[in-house]
mmCIF file of C-alpha atoms in Angstrom:
data_model
loop_
_atom_site.group_PDB
_atom_site.id
_atom_site.type_symbol
_atom_site.label_atom_id
_atom_site.label_comp_id
_atom_site.label_asym_id
_atom_site.label_seq_id
_atom_site.Cartn_x
_atom_site.Cartn_y
_atom_site.Cartn_z
ATOM 1 C CA UNK A 389 88.138 146.799 -31.109
ATOM 2 C CA UNK A 390 88.944 147.232 -27.415
ATOM 3 C CA UNK A 391 92.691 146.878 -27.991
ATOM 4 C CA UNK A 392 92.508 149.316 -30.906
ATOM 5 C CA UNK A 393 90.864 151.944 -28.723
ATOM 6 C CA UNK A 394 93.458 151.501 -25.962
ATOM 7 C CA UNK A 395 96.259 151.892 -28.516
ATOM 8 C CA UNK A 396 94.642 155.043 -29.913
ATOM 9 C CA UNK A 397 94.333 156.620 -26.459
ATOM 10 C CA UNK A 398 97.921 155.797 -25.578
ATOM 11 C CA UNK A 399 99.103 157.279 -28.894
ATOM 12 C CA UNK A 400 97.062 160.432 -28.298
ATOM 13 C CA UNK A 401 98.749 160.839 -24.920
ATOM 14 C CA UNK A 402 102.040 161.502 -26.725
ATOM 15 C CA UNK A 403 100.736 163.783 -29.423
ATOM 16 C CA UNK A 404 100.690 167.620 -29.745
ATOM 17 C CA UNK A 405 101.880 170.024 -28.795
ATOM 18 C CA UNK A 406 105.203 168.849 -30.164
ATOM 19 C CA UNK A 407 107.221 170.586 -27.453
ATOM 20 C CA UNK A 408 105.294 168.758 -24.743
ATOM 21 C CA UNK A 409 105.587 165.453 -26.613
ATOM 22 C CA UNK A 410 109.383 165.653 -26.461
ATOM 23 C CA UNK A 411 109.341 166.201 -22.707
ATOM 24 C CA UNK A 412 106.410 164.032 -21.678
ATOM 25 C CA UNK A 413 107.273 160.992 -19.572
ATOM 26 C CA UNK A 414 105.533 158.594 -17.258
ATOM 27 C CA UNK A 415 105.153 160.180 -13.840
ATOM 28 C CA UNK A 416 103.123 157.712 -11.837
ATOM 29 C CA UNK A 417 100.680 154.871 -11.485
ATOM 30 C CA UNK A 418 97.738 154.219 -9.171
ATOM 31 C CA UNK A 419 95.297 151.377 -8.538
ATOM 32 C CA UNK A 420 92.306 150.808 -6.264
ATOM 33 C CA UNK A 421 90.462 147.513 -5.750
ATOM 34 C CA UNK A 422 86.852 147.391 -4.531
ATOM 35 C CA UNK A 423 84.782 144.484 -3.223
ATOM 36 C CA UNK A 424 81.684 144.080 -1.110
ATOM 37 C CA UNK A 425 83.055 141.040 0.733
ATOM 38 C CA UNK A 426 83.176 143.284 3.824
ATOM 39 C CA UNK A 427 79.353 143.477 3.773
ATOM 40 C CA UNK A 428 78.493 140.048 5.163
ATOM 41 C CA UNK A 429 80.496 138.196 2.474
ATOM 42 C CA UNK A 430 77.645 138.685 -0.005
ATOM 43 C CA UNK A 431 77.935 139.423 -3.714
ATOM 44 C CA UNK A 432 75.248 141.952 -4.495
ATOM 45 C CA UNK A 433 74.696 145.200 -6.358
ATOM 46 C CA UNK A 434 78.028 147.110 -6.649
ATOM 47 C CA UNK A 435 79.884 143.921 -5.869
ATOM 48 C CA UNK A 436 83.441 144.488 -7.114
ATOM 49 C CA UNK A 437 85.919 145.995 -9.542
ATOM 50 C CA UNK A 438 89.009 148.119 -9.917
ATOM 51 C CA UNK A 439 90.206 151.427 -11.313
ATOM 52 C CA UNK A 440 93.785 152.193 -12.371
ATOM 53 C CA UNK A 441 95.600 155.284 -13.618
ATOM 54 C CA UNK A 442 98.797 155.867 -15.569
ATOM 55 C CA UNK A 443 100.076 159.444 -15.650
ATOM 56 C CA UNK A 444 102.238 161.175 -18.269
ATOM 57 C CA UNK A 445 103.496 164.748 -18.331
ATOM 58 C CA UNK A 446 106.569 166.974 -18.655
ATOM 59 C CA UNK A 447 107.269 167.025 -14.902
ATOM 60 C CA UNK A 448 105.647 167.034 -11.479
ATOM 61 C CA UNK A 449 106.392 169.822 -8.999
ATOM 62 C CA UNK A 450 103.836 169.024 -6.297
ATOM 63 C CA UNK A 451 100.829 170.549 -8.058
ATOM 64 C CA UNK A 452 99.138 169.990 -11.393
ATOM 65 C CA UNK A 453 100.294 172.293 -14.223
ATOM 66 C CA UNK A 454 98.177 175.228 -15.341
ATOM 67 C CA UNK A 455 97.722 174.070 -18.925
ATOM 68 C CA UNK A 456 94.886 171.875 -20.110
ATOM 69 C CA UNK A 457 96.274 168.657 -21.589
ATOM 70 C CA UNK A 458 99.810 168.980 -20.224
ATOM 71 C CA UNK A 459 99.258 166.237 -17.649
ATOM 72 C CA UNK A 460 97.460 163.194 -19.063
ATOM 73 C CA UNK A 461 95.934 160.181 -17.341
ATOM 74 C CA UNK A 462 95.112 156.910 -19.059
ATOM 75 C CA UNK A 463 92.326 155.452 -16.905
ATOM 76 C CA UNK A 464 91.225 151.818 -17.008
ATOM 77 C CA UNK A 465 88.412 150.253 -15.039
ATOM 78 C CA UNK A 466 86.247 147.187 -14.566
ATOM 79 C CA UNK A 467 83.109 146.630 -12.524
ATOM 80 C CA UNK A 468 80.629 143.844 -11.854
ATOM 81 C CA UNK A 469 77.096 144.733 -10.746
ATOM 82 C CA UNK A 470 74.762 141.949 -9.654
ATOM 83 C CA UNK A 471 71.281 141.419 -8.262
ATOM 84 C CA UNK A 472 71.025 140.632 -4.561
ATOM 85 C CA UNK A 473 70.675 136.927 -5.345
ATOM 86 C CA UNK A 474 73.137 135.584 -7.919
ATOM 87 C CA UNK A 475 70.910 132.592 -8.503
ATOM 88 C CA UNK A 476 67.579 134.328 -9.089
ATOM 89 C CA UNK A 477 66.060 136.813 -11.527
ATOM 90 C CA UNK A 478 63.507 139.059 -9.833
ATOM 91 C CA UNK A 479 61.301 141.893 -11.086
ATOM 92 C CA UNK A 480 62.028 143.725 -7.818
ATOM 93 C CA UNK A 481 65.822 143.728 -8.214
ATOM 94 C CA UNK A 482 68.361 145.158 -10.641
ATOM 95 C CA UNK A 483 69.885 143.153 -13.460
ATOM 96 C CA UNK A 484 73.407 141.787 -13.736
ATOM 97 C CA UNK A 485 75.898 144.049 -15.538
ATOM 98 C CA UNK A 486 79.575 143.924 -16.420
ATOM 99 C CA UNK A 487 81.454 147.052 -17.478
ATOM 100 C CA UNK A 488 84.952 147.722 -18.808
ATOM 101 C CA UNK A 489 86.140 151.283 -19.357
ATOM 102 C CA UNK A 490 89.101 153.001 -20.947
ATOM 103 C CA UNK A 491 89.578 156.757 -20.976
ATOM 104 C CA UNK A 492 91.872 159.720 -21.275
ATOM 105 C CA UNK A 493 91.763 162.505 -18.657
ATOM 106 C CA UNK A 494 93.741 165.636 -17.871
ATOM 107 C CA UNK A 495 94.496 167.322 -14.549
ATOM 108 C CA UNK A 496 95.337 171.004 -14.203
ATOM 109 C CA UNK A 497 95.181 173.786 -11.627
ATOM 110 C CA UNK A 498 94.228 177.457 -11.919
ATOM 111 C CA UNK A 499 95.030 179.422 -8.786
ATOM 112 C CA UNK A 500 93.925 177.217 -5.895
ATOM 113 C CA UNK A 501 91.257 175.406 -7.896
ATOM 114 C CA UNK A 502 91.921 171.882 -9.173
ATOM 115 C CA UNK A 503 90.326 170.495 -12.330
ATOM 116 C CA UNK A 504 90.044 166.944 -13.635
ATOM 117 C CA UNK A 505 88.376 166.482 -17.029
ATOM 118 C CA UNK A 506 88.192 163.679 -19.525
ATOM 119 C CA UNK A 507 86.245 161.029 -21.314
ATOM 120 C CA UNK A 508 85.826 157.264 -21.168
ATOM 121 C CA UNK A 509 84.429 154.588 -23.410
ATOM 122 C CA UNK A 510 82.386 152.215 -21.247
ATOM 123 C CA UNK A 511 81.837 148.736 -22.694
ATOM 124 C CA UNK A 512 78.850 146.973 -21.142
ATOM 125 C CA UNK A 513 77.359 143.511 -21.452
ATOM 126 C CA UNK A 514 78.459 139.937 -22.197
ATOM 127 C CA UNK A 515 81.085 141.296 -24.621
ATOM 128 C CA UNK A 516 83.233 142.224 -21.593
ATOM 129 C CA UNK A 517 83.510 138.594 -20.451
ATOM 130 C CA UNK A 518 83.111 139.658 -16.827
ATOM 131 C CA UNK A 519 80.182 137.304 -16.226
ATOM 132 C CA UNK A 520 82.372 134.377 -17.311
ATOM 133 C CA UNK A 521 85.233 135.679 -15.163
ATOM 134 C CA UNK A 522 83.030 135.861 -12.047
ATOM 135 C CA UNK A 523 81.578 132.443 -12.783
ATOM 136 C CA UNK A 524 85.064 130.914 -13.014
ATOM 137 C CA UNK A 525 86.330 132.694 -9.886
ATOM 138 C CA UNK A 526 83.334 131.646 -7.807
ATOM 139 C CA UNK A 527 83.680 128.074 -9.046
ATOM 140 C CA UNK A 528 87.359 128.073 -8.011
ATOM 141 C CA UNK A 529 86.513 129.551 -4.575
ATOM 142 C CA UNK A 530 83.471 127.284 -4.064
ATOM 143 C CA UNK A 531 81.178 130.281 -3.853
ATOM 144 C CA UNK A 532 77.676 130.655 -5.355
ATOM 145 C CA UNK A 533 77.948 131.186 -9.109
ATOM 146 C CA UNK A 534 75.684 133.424 -11.198
ATOM 147 C CA UNK A 535 72.937 131.270 -12.676
ATOM 148 C CA UNK A 536 72.373 130.959 -16.395
ATOM 149 C CA UNK A 537 69.088 132.856 -15.962
ATOM 150 C CA UNK A 538 70.855 135.783 -14.242
ATOM 151 C CA UNK A 539 73.544 135.895 -16.938
ATOM 152 C CA UNK A 540 70.994 135.652 -19.750
ATOM 153 C CA UNK A 541 69.016 138.577 -18.279
ATOM 154 C CA UNK A 542 72.042 140.879 -17.884
ATOM 155 C CA UNK A 543 72.324 144.349 -19.395
ATOM 156 C CA UNK A 544 73.032 143.916 -23.117
ATOM 157 C CA UNK A 545 76.068 144.849 -25.155
ATOM 158 C CA UNK A 546 76.676 148.570 -25.606
ATOM 159 C CA UNK A 547 79.497 151.100 -25.881
ATOM 160 C CA UNK A 548 78.769 154.325 -23.995
ATOM 161 C CA UNK A 549 80.982 157.417 -24.429
ATOM 162 C CA UNK A 550 81.136 159.190 -21.060
ATOM 163 C CA UNK A 551 82.437 162.649 -20.096
ATOM 164 C CA UNK A 552 83.544 163.486 -16.549
ATOM 165 C CA UNK A 553 84.441 166.825 -14.916
ATOM 166 C CA UNK A 554 85.492 167.412 -11.295
ATOM 167 C CA UNK A 555 86.363 170.769 -9.721
ATOM 168 C CA UNK A 556 87.722 171.013 -6.169
ATOM 169 C CA UNK A 557 89.759 173.175 -3.827
ATOM 170 C CA UNK A 558 91.791 172.421 -0.692
ATOM 171 C CA UNK A 559 91.379 174.415 2.512
ATOM 172 C CA UNK A 560 93.821 174.026 5.397
ATOM 173 C CA UNK A 561 92.180 173.626 8.805
ATOM 174 C CA UNK A 562 95.472 173.354 10.662
ATOM 175 C CA UNK A 563 98.903 171.847 10.339
ATOM 176 C CA UNK A 564 97.636 168.366 9.485
ATOM 177 C CA UNK A 565 93.982 168.716 8.472
ATOM 178 C CA UNK A 566 92.668 169.526 4.998
ATOM 179 C CA UNK A 567 89.092 170.036 3.819
ATOM 180 C CA UNK A 568 88.358 169.687 0.108
ATOM 181 C CA UNK A 569 84.859 170.441 -1.208
ATOM 182 C CA UNK A 570 84.223 169.370 -4.800
ATOM 183 C CA UNK A 571 81.590 169.231 -7.510
ATOM 184 C CA UNK A 572 81.374 166.627 -10.248
ATOM 185 C CA UNK A 573 79.372 166.207 -13.421
ATOM 186 C CA UNK A 574 79.143 162.984 -15.407
ATOM 187 C CA UNK A 575 77.298 162.363 -18.680
ATOM 188 C CA UNK A 576 77.096 159.127 -20.642
ATOM 189 C CA UNK A 577 76.989 155.697 -19.077
ATOM 190 C CA UNK A 578 75.529 157.365 -16.009
ATOM 191 C CA UNK A 579 74.423 161.002 -16.105
ATOM 192 C CA UNK A 580 74.531 162.842 -12.793
ATOM 193 C CA UNK A 581 75.621 165.944 -10.889
ATOM 194 C CA UNK A 582 77.368 165.505 -7.537
ATOM 195 C CA UNK A 583 78.535 167.706 -4.673
ATOM 196 C CA UNK A 584 80.655 166.530 -1.772
ATOM 197 C CA UNK A 585 83.718 166.942 0.419
ATOM 198 C CA UNK A 586 86.815 165.084 1.579
ATOM 199 C CA UNK A 587 88.499 165.542 4.950
ATOM 200 C CA UNK A 588 92.105 164.419 5.457
ATOM 201 C CA UNK A 589 93.974 164.112 8.767
ATOM 202 C CA UNK A 590 97.693 163.738 8.135
ATOM 203 C CA UNK A 591 100.141 164.161 5.276
ATOM 204 C CA UNK A 592 98.417 161.915 2.743
ATOM 205 C CA UNK A 593 97.911 163.660 -0.580
ATOM 206 C CA UNK A 594 100.178 166.644 0.033
ATOM 207 C CA UNK A 595 102.172 167.232 -3.116
ATOM 208 C CA UNK A 596 100.643 164.117 -4.729
ATOM 209 C CA UNK A 597 98.203 163.673 -7.574
ATOM 210 C CA UNK A 598 95.008 162.031 -6.362
ATOM 211 C CA UNK A 599 92.392 160.390 -8.607
ATOM 212 C CA UNK A 600 88.823 159.677 -7.508
ATOM 213 C CA UNK A 601 87.385 156.183 -7.865
ATOM 214 C CA UNK A 602 84.130 156.249 -9.790
ATOM 215 C CA UNK A 603 82.176 153.798 -7.608
ATOM 216 C CA UNK A 604 83.197 154.642 -4.029
ATOM 217 C CA UNK A 605 84.531 158.182 -4.339
ATOM 218 C CA UNK A 606 87.700 157.132 -2.492
ATOM 219 C CA UNK A 607 90.806 158.915 -3.791
ATOM 220 C CA UNK A 608 94.053 157.092 -4.514
ATOM 221 C CA UNK A 609 97.580 158.303 -5.296
ATOM 222 C CA UNK A 610 98.588 158.319 -8.952
ATOM 223 C CA UNK A 611 101.777 160.346 -8.359
ATOM 224 C CA UNK A 612 103.565 159.576 -5.101
ATOM 225 C CA UNK A 613 105.267 161.913 -2.621
ATOM 226 C CA UNK A 614 107.639 161.236 0.254
ATOM 227 C CA UNK A 615 105.725 161.013 3.519
ATOM 228 C CA UNK A 616 105.538 158.516 6.377
ATOM 229 C CA UNK A 617 103.129 157.461 9.069
ATOM 230 C CA UNK A 618 99.346 157.252 9.178
ATOM 231 C CA UNK A 619 96.716 159.472 7.571
ATOM 232 C CA UNK A 620 92.963 159.207 7.913
ATOM 233 C CA UNK A 621 90.316 160.248 5.412
ATOM 234 C CA UNK A 622 86.587 160.895 5.630
ATOM 235 C CA UNK A 623 84.261 161.844 2.821
ATOM 236 C CA UNK A 624 80.644 162.301 1.844
ATOM 237 C CA UNK A 625 78.737 163.301 -1.281
ATOM 238 C CA UNK A 626 75.275 163.348 -2.735
ATOM 239 C CA UNK A 627 74.260 163.147 -6.385
ATOM 240 C CA UNK A 628 71.205 163.875 -8.474
ATOM 241 C CA UNK A 629 71.020 161.092 -11.071
ATOM 242 C CA UNK A 630 69.260 161.705 -14.381
ATOM 243 C CA UNK A 631 69.765 158.282 -15.961
ATOM 244 C CA UNK A 632 71.881 155.144 -15.828
ATOM 245 C CA UNK A 633 72.544 152.495 -18.458
ATOM 246 C CA UNK A 634 72.702 150.013 -15.556
ATOM 247 C CA UNK A 635 69.070 150.851 -14.675
ATOM 248 C CA UNK A 636 67.387 151.541 -18.029
ATOM 249 C CA UNK A 637 63.879 152.999 -18.291
ATOM 250 C CA UNK A 638 62.398 149.716 -19.547
ATOM 251 C CA UNK A 639 63.504 147.769 -16.456
ATOM 252 C CA UNK A 640 60.921 146.665 -13.852
ATOM 253 C CA UNK A 641 62.813 148.625 -11.156
ATOM 254 C CA UNK A 642 63.039 152.418 -11.304
ATOM 255 C CA UNK A 643 66.158 154.541 -10.883
ATOM 256 C CA UNK A 644 66.461 156.389 -7.564
ATOM 257 C CA UNK A 645 67.197 159.999 -8.479
ATOM 258 C CA UNK A 646 69.206 160.641 -5.305
ATOM 259 C CA UNK A 647 72.431 158.776 -4.527
ATOM 260 C CA UNK A 648 74.497 159.165 -1.331
ATOM 261 C CA UNK A 649 77.967 157.965 -0.382
ATOM 262 C CA UNK A 650 79.786 158.019 2.983
ATOM 263 C CA UNK A 651 83.394 156.851 3.205
ATOM 264 C CA UNK A 652 86.345 156.494 5.567
ATOM 265 C CA UNK A 653 89.824 155.095 5.245
ATOM 266 C CA UNK A 654 93.340 154.852 6.617
ATOM 267 C CA UNK A 655 96.608 155.290 4.711
ATOM 268 C CA UNK A 656 100.018 154.164 5.933
ATOM 269 C CA UNK A 657 103.457 154.611 4.401
ATOM 270 C CA UNK A 658 106.814 153.425 5.736
ATOM 271 C CA UNK A 659 110.216 155.077 5.368
ATOM 272 C CA UNK A 660 111.149 152.414 2.803
ATOM 273 C CA UNK A 661 108.193 153.255 0.556
ATOM 274 C CA UNK A 662 105.887 150.394 1.573
ATOM 275 C CA UNK A 663 102.347 151.748 1.643
ATOM 276 C CA UNK A 664 98.831 150.459 2.153
ATOM 277 C CA UNK A 665 95.302 151.825 2.151
ATOM 278 C CA UNK A 666 92.092 150.328 3.430
ATOM 279 C CA UNK A 667 88.767 152.101 3.101
ATOM 280 C CA UNK A 668 85.084 151.456 3.688
ATOM 281 C CA UNK A 669 82.286 153.168 1.763
ATOM 282 C CA UNK A 670 78.560 153.134 2.381
ATOM 283 C CA UNK A 671 76.615 153.330 -0.872
ATOM 284 C CA UNK A 672 72.997 154.433 -0.578
ATOM 285 C CA UNK A 673 70.107 152.956 -2.526
ATOM 286 C CA UNK A 674 70.348 153.276 -6.320
ATOM 287 C CA UNK A 675 66.896 152.001 -7.324
ATOM 288 C CA UNK A 676 63.379 152.168 -5.922
ATOM 289 C CA UNK A 677 62.654 149.205 -3.665
ATOM 290 C CA UNK A 678 66.312 148.418 -2.982
ATOM 291 C CA UNK A 679 66.583 146.695 0.381
ATOM 292 C CA UNK A 680 68.881 149.266 2.012
ATOM 293 C CA UNK A 681 72.355 150.415 1.070
ATOM 294 C CA UNK A 682 75.586 148.433 1.114
ATOM 295 C CA UNK A 683 79.170 148.610 2.367
ATOM 296 C CA UNK A 684 82.089 148.237 -0.039
ATOM 297 C CA UNK A 685 85.719 147.798 0.959
ATOM 298 C CA UNK A 686 88.643 149.361 -0.931
ATOM 299 C CA UNK A 687 92.274 148.225 -0.891
ATOM 300 C CA UNK A 688 95.558 149.459 -2.273
ATOM 301 C CA UNK A 689 99.038 148.191 -1.419
ATOM 302 C CA UNK A 690 102.485 149.112 -2.690
ATOM 303 C CA UNK A 691 105.248 146.643 -1.861
ATOM 304 C CA UNK A 692 108.984 146.828 -2.364
ATOM 305 C CA UNK A 693 111.248 143.789 -2.254
#
């Protein structure tokens, strides 16, 4: 079923209007990897995953087009969420969860305001195979493996349709500094409303299409532009969370209705097109009784040989 859904989304990306279908082509690709290895080399809570984007449209002229659906993004993602102790099931901690997502999104701009809207299907539970993947990887790396009890107690199989909307606007604070406040609404796998901002020092993102990672809020390039040197990014946001399939109402632990994120990162791009990004994000508590927040590292690298 998963492959059928991916095929359907890809096919839809090349459908009506007919005029756009004739001109639409692949414009870019982006990927961001996340892992909490930076936080004391412990696997816990939002422990790891990735998000990737493939962009199609008629053309790219440095800004998103004004028409809804002209620029399309096929978004794929995977995430592993674990309790603090991979070997133990506790009534005071969250349950293990694996999630795979596939979605179709569109980016457009009206005046100075940028919009990103779309939907994802989020597959949760043992059906994703992510518990087996982590078990095999940790066995290979001689790291603690999730116990049978932890895997047996994980969030069960489900498919959750999820809608996402983000609205933002860039404000220049000088020749090399940009402030971008944004609001986001998400309904489905997790239902929340978020407000935040991103601050960029340098040329990163100018004339590019940036996509926001769901877990950390870090933004990565999905359509590249020609720039060189270093750029630095800071960001913060706060969300009011109504519900989460990762923390269901019948769990022993209760969902924390407020969720904060603080992030920083550095981008570098050479004259030959080699580029890297490393970021760190602090994720606040997501459930009542959580023993503090956590730090998650993010990595992206583009190599040319």
